[in-house]
Short mmCIF file of C-alpha atoms and ligand atoms in Angstrom, two decimals:
data_model
loop_
_atom_site.label_atom_id
_atom_site.label_comp_id
_atom_site.label_asym_id
_atom_site.label_seq_id
_atom_site.Cartn_x
_atom_site.Cartn_y
_atom_site.Cartn_z
CA UNK A 144 12.74 23.19 27.53
CA UNK A 145 9.82 20.97 27.69
CA UNK A 146 9.17 17.28 28.20
CA UNK A 147 7.80 14.62 25.59
CA UNK A 148 6.78 11.28 25.98
CA UNK A 149 9.23 8.56 24.57
CA UNK A 150 10.33 5.16 24.76
CA UNK A 151 13.75 4.59 26.02
CA UNK A 152 16.12 1.41 27.04
CA UNK A 153 17.90 2.11 30.21
CA UNK A 154 20.82 -0.54 29.38
CA UNK A 155 21.89 -3.27 26.55
CA UNK A 156 19.66 -5.62 28.12
CA UNK A 157 16.75 -3.59 28.88
CA UNK A 158 13.36 -3.66 27.20
CA UNK A 159 12.14 -0.18 25.77
CA UNK A 160 9.83 1.11 28.00
CA UNK A 161 7.73 4.47 28.49
CA UNK A 162 9.65 7.18 29.55
CA UNK A 163 9.71 11.57 29.57
CA UNK A 164 12.55 13.31 27.83
CA UNK A 165 13.44 16.85 27.47
CA UNK A 166 13.07 18.53 24.28
CA UNK A 167 14.38 22.17 23.61
CA UNK A 168 12.62 24.97 23.08
CA UNK A 169 12.27 26.14 19.34
CA UNK A 170 15.03 28.12 18.65
CA UNK A 171 15.22 30.89 15.63
CA UNK A 172 16.19 28.03 13.04
CA UNK A 173 14.32 25.05 14.72
CA UNK A 174 11.33 23.32 13.41
CA UNK A 175 9.06 21.60 16.06
CA UNK A 176 7.60 18.47 14.90
CA UNK A 177 4.70 16.04 16.07
CA UNK A 178 5.93 12.72 15.07
CA UNK A 179 3.24 10.49 13.22
CA UNK A 180 5.09 7.55 12.44
CA UNK A 181 8.83 6.39 12.90
CA UNK A 182 10.20 3.13 11.24
CA UNK A 183 12.28 0.61 13.23
CA UNK A 184 15.52 0.27 11.65
CA UNK A 185 18.10 -2.51 12.42
CA UNK A 186 20.46 0.02 13.19
CA UNK A 187 18.07 1.05 16.35
CA UNK A 188 18.44 -2.62 17.50
CA UNK A 189 22.26 -2.31 17.13
CA UNK A 190 22.45 0.54 18.88
CA UNK A 191 20.07 -0.48 21.80
CA UNK A 192 21.93 -3.49 22.37
CA UNK A 193 25.38 -1.80 22.02
CA UNK A 194 26.28 -3.85 19.19
CA UNK A 195 28.54 -1.12 17.87
CA UNK A 196 30.26 -0.39 21.09
CA UNK A 197 33.63 -0.51 19.38
CA UNK A 198 32.60 2.47 16.94
CA UNK A 199 30.08 4.19 18.67
CA UNK A 200 29.12 2.71 22.04
CA UNK A 201 25.62 3.41 23.11
CA UNK A 202 24.82 6.30 26.10
CA UNK A 203 22.15 5.11 27.91
CA UNK A 204 19.09 5.93 28.06
CA UNK A 205 18.82 5.76 24.52
CA UNK A 206 15.59 6.84 22.44
CA UNK A 207 16.08 5.36 19.06
CA UNK A 208 14.46 5.94 15.89
CA UNK A 209 15.68 7.76 12.76
CA UNK A 210 12.85 7.27 10.09
CA UNK A 211 10.78 9.97 11.25
CA UNK A 212 7.56 11.71 9.40
CA UNK A 213 5.64 14.17 10.98
CA UNK A 214 3.63 17.50 11.17
CA UNK A 215 5.10 20.61 11.65
CA UNK A 216 3.90 22.48 15.15
CA UNK A 217 6.00 25.18 15.29
CA UNK A 218 8.81 27.15 13.21
CA UNK A 219 11.45 29.71 14.62
CA UNK A 220 11.67 33.42 13.43
CA UNK A 221 14.44 32.47 11.20
CA UNK A 222 12.81 29.46 9.56
CA UNK A 223 12.24 29.93 5.90
CA UNK A 224 11.21 26.68 4.10
CA UNK A 225 8.55 25.00 6.54
CA UNK A 226 5.31 26.30 7.92
CA UNK A 227 2.92 24.83 10.73
CA UNK A 228 0.91 22.22 9.60
CA UNK A 229 3.14 20.74 6.81
CA UNK A 230 4.27 17.22 6.51
CA UNK A 231 7.99 16.50 7.14
CA UNK A 232 10.72 13.95 7.37
CA UNK A 233 13.75 13.56 9.56
CA UNK A 234 16.10 11.05 8.86
CA UNK A 235 19.81 10.13 10.48
CA UNK A 236 21.10 13.40 10.95
CA UNK A 237 20.09 16.58 12.89
CA UNK A 238 23.35 18.73 12.36
CA UNK A 239 26.57 19.25 10.82
CA UNK A 240 29.30 21.86 10.59
CA UNK A 241 28.30 23.22 7.18
CA UNK A 242 31.77 24.45 6.73
CA UNK A 243 33.57 21.18 5.97
CA UNK A 244 34.29 20.20 2.07
CA UNK A 245 31.88 17.26 2.49
CA UNK A 246 29.04 19.75 4.07
CA UNK A 247 29.86 22.16 1.19
CA UNK A 248 29.12 19.29 -1.51
CA UNK A 249 25.90 18.51 0.23
CA UNK A 250 27.49 15.26 1.79
CA UNK A 251 26.57 16.30 5.26
CA UNK A 252 26.41 12.45 6.03
CA UNK A 253 30.08 12.52 5.64
CA UNK A 254 30.67 15.42 7.73
CA UNK A 255 33.17 14.87 10.67
CA UNK A 256 31.13 17.19 13.19
CA UNK A 257 27.68 15.62 12.32
CA UNK A 258 25.08 14.91 15.00
CA UNK A 259 23.16 12.04 14.57
CA UNK A 260 19.52 11.78 15.47
CA UNK A 261 20.22 9.63 18.80
CA UNK A 262 22.88 8.90 20.66
CA UNK A 263 25.33 11.53 19.56
CA UNK A 264 26.47 14.42 21.90
CA UNK A 265 23.64 16.98 22.03
CA UNK A 266 25.01 20.40 21.04
CA UNK A 267 22.28 22.28 22.64
CA UNK A 268 22.95 20.67 25.91
CA UNK A 269 19.07 19.66 26.41
CA UNK A 270 20.41 16.34 27.44
CA UNK A 271 23.94 14.40 27.17
CA UNK A 272 22.95 13.03 23.99
CA UNK A 273 20.21 13.54 21.23
CA UNK A 274 17.14 11.58 21.40
CA UNK A 275 15.53 9.99 18.45
CA UNK A 276 11.95 9.56 16.90
CA UNK A 277 10.31 6.97 19.40
CA UNK A 278 8.64 9.86 20.79
CA UNK A 279 5.66 12.23 20.31
CA UNK A 280 7.66 15.02 19.10
CA UNK A 281 11.07 16.22 18.17
CA UNK A 282 12.87 19.65 17.50
CA UNK A 283 15.24 20.08 14.48
CA UNK A 284 17.16 22.72 12.78
CA UNK A 285 15.61 23.39 9.34
CA UNK A 286 18.24 22.35 7.18
CA UNK A 287 17.72 18.91 8.23
CA UNK A 288 14.15 18.66 7.79
CA UNK A 289 12.85 17.34 4.37
CA UNK A 290 9.45 17.78 2.51
CA UNK A 291 7.53 14.69 2.06
CA UNK A 292 5.29 14.08 -1.05
CA UNK A 293 1.40 14.27 -0.21
CA UNK A 294 0.50 11.50 -2.28
CA UNK A 295 2.09 8.85 -0.24
CA UNK A 296 0.96 6.78 2.70
CA UNK A 297 2.80 8.26 5.93
CA UNK A 298 3.62 4.93 7.65
CA UNK A 299 5.13 3.70 4.39
CA UNK A 300 6.99 7.17 4.01
CA UNK A 301 8.72 6.80 7.26
CA UNK A 302 11.38 4.32 6.36
CA UNK A 303 12.15 6.00 3.40
CA UNK A 304 14.24 8.49 5.79
CA UNK A 305 16.92 5.84 6.43
CA UNK A 306 16.26 2.52 4.34
CA UNK A 307 15.07 4.73 1.50
CA UNK A 308 18.13 6.92 1.06
CA UNK A 309 20.84 4.40 2.15
CA UNK A 310 19.67 2.25 -0.78
CA UNK A 311 19.14 5.01 -3.15
CA UNK A 312 22.24 7.01 -2.53
CA UNK A 313 24.71 3.98 -3.53
CA UNK A 314 22.82 3.07 -6.62
CA UNK A 315 22.68 6.57 -7.78
CA UNK A 316 26.23 7.03 -7.14
CA UNK A 317 27.13 3.54 -9.05
CA UNK A 318 25.60 5.34 -12.41
CA UNK A 319 23.20 4.29 -14.93
CA UNK A 320 21.89 0.89 -13.97
CA UNK A 321 19.56 0.62 -16.79
CA UNK A 322 19.84 -3.08 -18.12
CA UNK A 323 22.70 -3.95 -15.86
CA UNK A 324 22.43 -7.03 -13.69
CA UNK A 325 22.11 -5.72 -10.03
CA UNK A 326 22.01 -7.64 -6.83
CA UNK A 327 20.29 -7.05 -3.33
CA UNK A 328 21.76 -9.14 -0.44
CA UNK A 329 19.03 -9.62 2.14
CA UNK A 330 15.71 -9.13 1.69
CA UNK A 331 14.81 -7.06 4.90
CA UNK A 332 13.94 -3.05 5.64
CA UNK A 333 16.95 -1.87 3.17
CA UNK A 334 16.91 -4.76 0.86
CA UNK A 335 13.38 -4.38 -0.42
CA UNK A 336 14.03 -0.75 -0.90
CA UNK A 337 16.89 -1.78 -2.62
CA UNK A 338 14.71 -3.92 -4.98
CA UNK A 339 12.10 -1.28 -5.57
CA UNK A 340 14.87 1.37 -6.42
CA UNK A 341 16.62 -0.83 -8.80
CA UNK A 342 13.57 -1.83 -10.58
CA UNK A 343 12.89 1.68 -11.06
CA UNK A 344 16.31 2.51 -12.55
CA UNK A 345 15.53 -0.31 -15.03
CA UNK A 346 18.02 -3.02 -13.82
CA UNK A 347 17.92 -6.60 -13.92
CA UNK A 348 17.42 -7.21 -10.34
CA UNK A 349 18.06 -10.23 -8.61
CA UNK A 350 17.52 -11.01 -4.88
CA UNK A 351 19.99 -12.95 -2.70
CA UNK A 352 17.90 -14.48 0.19
CA UNK A 353 18.35 -16.82 3.08
CA UNK A 354 14.48 -17.03 3.42
CA UNK A 355 12.85 -19.32 0.53
CA UNK A 356 9.59 -17.97 2.26
CA UNK A 357 10.53 -14.62 0.72
CA UNK A 358 11.00 -15.75 -2.82
CA UNK A 359 7.07 -14.76 -4.18
CA UNK A 360 7.31 -11.55 -2.31
CA UNK A 361 10.88 -10.61 -3.77
CA UNK A 362 9.22 -11.16 -7.37
CA UNK A 363 6.33 -9.14 -6.21
CA UNK A 364 8.41 -6.26 -5.10
CA UNK A 365 10.31 -6.17 -8.51
CA UNK A 366 12.76 -8.81 -8.39
CA UNK A 367 13.28 -10.44 -11.80
CA UNK A 368 14.96 -13.60 -9.93
CA UNK A 369 15.83 -14.72 -6.66
CA UNK A 370 18.62 -16.78 -5.50
CA UNK A 371 18.68 -18.67 -1.98
CA UNK A 372 22.21 -17.87 -1.13
CA UNK A 373 22.49 -21.05 1.12
CA UNK A 374 22.02 -23.09 -1.96
CA UNK A 375 25.68 -23.46 -3.36
CA UNK A 376 24.34 -24.83 -6.87
CA UNK A 377 21.88 -21.69 -7.27
CA UNK A 378 24.93 -19.39 -6.35
CA UNK A 379 27.49 -21.11 -8.87
CA UNK A 380 24.83 -20.51 -11.88
CA UNK A 381 25.12 -16.71 -11.23
CA UNK A 382 28.95 -16.54 -10.55
CA UNK A 383 30.79 -13.90 -12.20
CA UNK A 384 27.75 -12.00 -13.46
CA UNK A 385 26.74 -9.36 -11.49
CA UNK A 386 27.62 -5.54 -12.62
CA UNK A 387 26.61 -4.30 -9.00
CA UNK A 388 25.70 -5.79 -5.72
CA UNK A 389 24.31 -3.90 -2.66
CA UNK A 390 24.66 -6.03 0.65
CA UNK A 391 22.33 -5.08 3.07
CA UNK A 392 23.00 -7.94 5.41
CA UNK A 393 22.95 -7.15 9.26
CA UNK A 394 25.05 -9.96 10.46
CA UNK A 395 28.14 -11.48 9.82
CA UNK A 396 28.37 -13.31 6.71
CA UNK A 397 30.66 -14.93 4.02
CA UNK A 398 31.04 -11.78 1.78
CA UNK A 399 33.59 -13.61 -0.55
CA UNK A 400 30.62 -15.65 -1.74
CA UNK A 401 28.93 -12.47 -2.83
CA UNK A 402 32.26 -10.80 -4.33
CA UNK A 403 32.71 -14.02 -6.63
CA UNK A 404 29.00 -13.10 -8.10
CA UNK A 405 30.57 -9.95 -9.53
CA UNK A 406 31.82 -9.80 -13.27
CA UNK A 407 34.69 -7.87 -14.37
CA UNK A 408 35.07 -4.69 -12.49
CA UNK A 409 31.97 -5.22 -10.73
CA UNK A 410 31.32 -3.43 -7.31
CA UNK A 411 29.73 -4.85 -4.20
CA UNK A 412 28.61 -1.89 -1.82
CA UNK A 413 28.34 -2.48 1.85
CA UNK A 414 25.38 -0.87 3.66
CA UNK A 415 24.92 -3.61 6.26
CA UNK A 416 26.83 -2.83 9.34
CA UNK A 417 27.35 -6.24 11.19
CA UNK A 418 28.59 -6.21 14.86
CA UNK A 419 31.66 -7.94 13.74
CA UNK A 420 34.44 -7.44 11.14
CA UNK A 421 33.86 -9.28 7.57
CA UNK A 422 36.81 -11.63 6.53
CA UNK A 423 37.61 -10.58 2.49
CA UNK A 424 39.64 -12.77 0.57
CA UNK A 425 42.11 -10.56 -1.77
CA UNK A 426 41.53 -12.87 -4.56
CA UNK A 427 38.06 -12.39 -5.25
CA UNK A 428 38.69 -8.81 -5.74
CA UNK A 429 42.07 -9.18 -7.66
CA UNK A 430 40.52 -11.62 -9.97
CA UNK A 431 38.22 -9.64 -11.99
CA UNK A 432 39.33 -6.10 -10.90
CA UNK A 433 36.40 -5.93 -8.86
CA UNK A 434 35.76 -3.24 -5.74
CA UNK A 435 34.12 -3.07 -2.56
CA UNK A 436 32.82 -0.11 -1.30
CA UNK A 437 30.85 1.27 1.60
CA UNK A 438 27.90 3.80 1.85
CA UNK A 439 26.08 5.71 4.48
CA UNK A 440 22.63 6.97 4.22
CA UNK A 441 22.77 10.19 1.84
CA UNK A 442 22.91 13.98 2.08
CA UNK A 443 20.05 16.39 2.74
CA UNK A 444 19.70 17.38 -0.81
CA UNK A 445 19.69 13.75 -2.07
CA UNK A 446 17.30 12.65 0.56
CA UNK A 447 14.80 15.32 -0.72
CA UNK A 448 15.48 14.04 -4.36
CA UNK A 449 14.74 10.41 -3.13
CA UNK A 450 11.42 11.56 -1.40
CA UNK A 451 10.27 13.54 -4.81
CA UNK A 452 11.57 10.15 -6.70
CA UNK A 453 9.13 8.30 -4.60
CA UNK A 454 6.38 10.73 -5.01
CA UNK A 455 6.53 10.43 -8.79
CA UNK A 456 7.02 6.85 -9.09
CA UNK A 457 4.67 5.87 -6.18
CA UNK A 458 7.34 4.40 -3.98
CA UNK A 459 6.86 3.63 -0.16
CA UNK A 460 8.27 0.94 2.07
CA UNK A 461 6.03 -2.31 2.66
CA UNK A 462 5.36 -1.89 6.43
CA UNK A 463 3.58 -3.55 9.50
CA UNK A 464 2.28 -0.56 11.33
CA UNK A 465 2.36 -1.18 15.18
CA UNK A 466 1.63 0.45 18.42
CA UNK A 467 4.56 1.60 20.19
CA UNK A 468 3.71 -0.68 23.02
CA UNK A 469 4.95 -3.76 20.52
CA UNK A 470 8.04 -2.40 19.92
CA UNK A 471 10.12 -5.26 22.05
CA UNK A 472 8.39 -7.87 20.07
CA UNK A 473 8.87 -6.26 17.03
CA UNK A 474 12.96 -6.15 18.00
CA UNK A 475 12.64 -10.20 18.50
CA UNK A 476 10.81 -10.42 15.27
CA UNK A 477 13.41 -7.96 13.69
CA UNK A 478 16.02 -10.50 14.61
CA UNK A 479 14.37 -13.45 13.02
CA UNK A 480 13.74 -11.57 9.92
CA UNK A 481 10.34 -11.89 10.47
CA UNK A 482 8.86 -8.48 9.02
CA UNK A 483 7.58 -7.76 5.74
CA UNK A 484 9.49 -5.35 5.17
CA UNK A 485 9.64 -2.90 7.79
CA UNK A 486 7.88 -1.95 11.05
CA UNK A 487 6.39 1.53 11.35
CA UNK A 488 5.33 2.56 14.97
CA UNK A 489 2.16 4.63 14.96
CA UNK A 490 3.01 7.24 17.44
CA UNK A 491 -0.55 8.03 18.04
CA UNK A 492 -0.34 5.02 20.41
CA UNK A 493 1.82 6.96 22.50
CA UNK A 494 -0.55 9.57 23.60
CA UNK A 495 -2.69 7.32 25.65
CA UNK A 496 0.20 6.48 27.88
P1 LIG B 1081 16.81 -6.00 8.44
O1 LIG B 1081 15.50 -5.38 8.34
O2 LIG B 1081 17.11 -6.71 9.73
O3 LIG B 1081 17.31 -6.88 7.11
C1 LIG B 1081 18.56 -7.57 7.33
C2 LIG B 1081 18.51 -8.80 6.56
O4 LIG B 1081 19.74 -9.58 6.15
C3 LIG B 1081 17.41 -9.76 6.77
O5 LIG B 1081 16.08 -9.48 6.36
C4 LIG B 1081 17.63 -11.26 6.06
O6 LIG B 1081 17.23 -11.16 4.86
C5 LIG B 1081 19.52 -10.89 6.22
N1 LIG B 1081 20.05 -11.74 7.11
C6 LIG B 1081 19.77 -12.16 8.06
N2 LIG B 1081 20.32 -12.97 8.71
C7 LIG B 1081 21.21 -13.35 7.74
C8 LIG B 1081 22.35 -14.45 7.75
N3 LIG B 1081 22.61 -14.86 8.59
N4 LIG B 1081 23.03 -14.49 6.45
C9 LIG B 1081 22.46 -13.59 5.22
N5 LIG B 1081 21.68 -12.82 5.57
C10 LIG B 1081 21.09 -12.67 6.57
O7 LIG B 1081 17.74 -5.00 8.48
P2 LIG B 1081 17.86 -3.44 7.94
O8 LIG B 1081 17.10 -2.38 8.67
O9 LIG B 1081 17.46 -3.67 6.39
O10 LIG B 1081 19.54 -3.09 8.18
C11 LIG B 1081 20.39 -3.84 7.26
C12 LIG B 1081 21.80 -3.45 7.76
O11 LIG B 1081 22.08 -2.06 7.49
C13 LIG B 1081 21.91 -3.12 9.26
O12 LIG B 1081 23.32 -3.81 9.81
C14 LIG B 1081 22.04 -1.73 9.77
O13 LIG B 1081 22.43 -1.40 10.89
C15 LIG B 1081 22.42 -1.23 8.49
N6 LIG B 1081 22.15 0.06 8.11
C16 LIG B 1081 22.97 0.80 7.44
C17 LIG B 1081 22.93 2.05 7.08
C18 LIG B 1081 23.70 2.72 6.28
O14 LIG B 1081 23.54 3.93 6.04
N7 LIG B 1081 24.88 2.18 5.76
C19 LIG B 1081 21.42 2.74 7.19
C20 LIG B 1081 20.61 1.85 7.63
C21 LIG B 1081 20.77 0.48 8.21
P3 LIG B 1081 16.77 -12.48 4.13
O15 LIG B 1081 15.97 -13.27 4.95
O16 LIG B 1081 16.55 -12.26 2.87
O17 LIG B 1081 18.25 -13.34 3.84
ZN1 LIG B 1082 18.48 3.28 9.72
#
């Protein structure tokens, strides 16, 4: 075991602060990674503030961070896919059982025995729970490590490990989006990646936003049209016309307003995870034979596929790079939807502390 510098929160109401955390020594199957950048996902904030207490209560201290990009510093004797010096990524998962039907189908994100990158019981007993990427280093089983394309800016690659795969996976699953009318609700970290992927997949992309100030950006990011979702007239003009909508909204909202945007057999997939349950009117789904689904990140094989796709198509997240010392300010801004469009923490800032 060794000690690594990190930022942790001691309770749901404490700010994140400097900490020193245990990391395990590399076992045969492990890759030790020096973390270069870590994105700030809204899930970090939900967890730090214990907003998901009914589903997965937060164990404190919590070290968030699951959009990790770094350089391999050491590998275990049995590691075959990586060597020291290579650029790699780690997302939301660091372990699964490898034997369940989901794992066998490369869907580790659905494994009932998965270990999340932070706030999951630590099977290695290094600490009560796993600690995430707001840290100078991490040690991860090589199965959960992915290769990062070398042609992309690393600060903008980090968010692909969660925001990227979470939006890529449900769109791929929905099928060929070429020429389809695809909506993305919420232009935040996930939403802006959803726009980029939908555009790359050849869809007619429409952004639903509550922030009129994001309209120009939405068009620049690849949207063909922008709807201010708080304007009933604009919403009404598009009623019943969408094939697919990806809902990335992080707070409670009227899902029925978006369901009513779908055409016949249209689907709305939730990736946003608000603290409180959404109220769904059956009629919105019945009339039009529409469907409502959910999706969570993606498996390791698909995460690698997504990263390779991003390398080929030059896709990264639009990031505001911050030092770790600004993380609490960044959380306040994230709550106000005041980030374009993902914070990426430069972990070099942790070295001086
Ligand atoms: P984010 O950057 O905060 O983006 C959320 C967006 O929601 C905001 O930018 C805003 O967009 C919109 N929004 C905010 N308040 C709203 C309101 N009152 N009504 C309607 N829209 C509102 O968050 P994120 O990191 O993208 O994460 C989004 C959600 O996905 C979170 O709940 C997160 O936990 C969840 N998540 C799920 C997965 C998964 O695997 N399913 C993975 C990662 C994250 P506008 O300003 O454009 O309205
Ligand atoms: Zn995330």
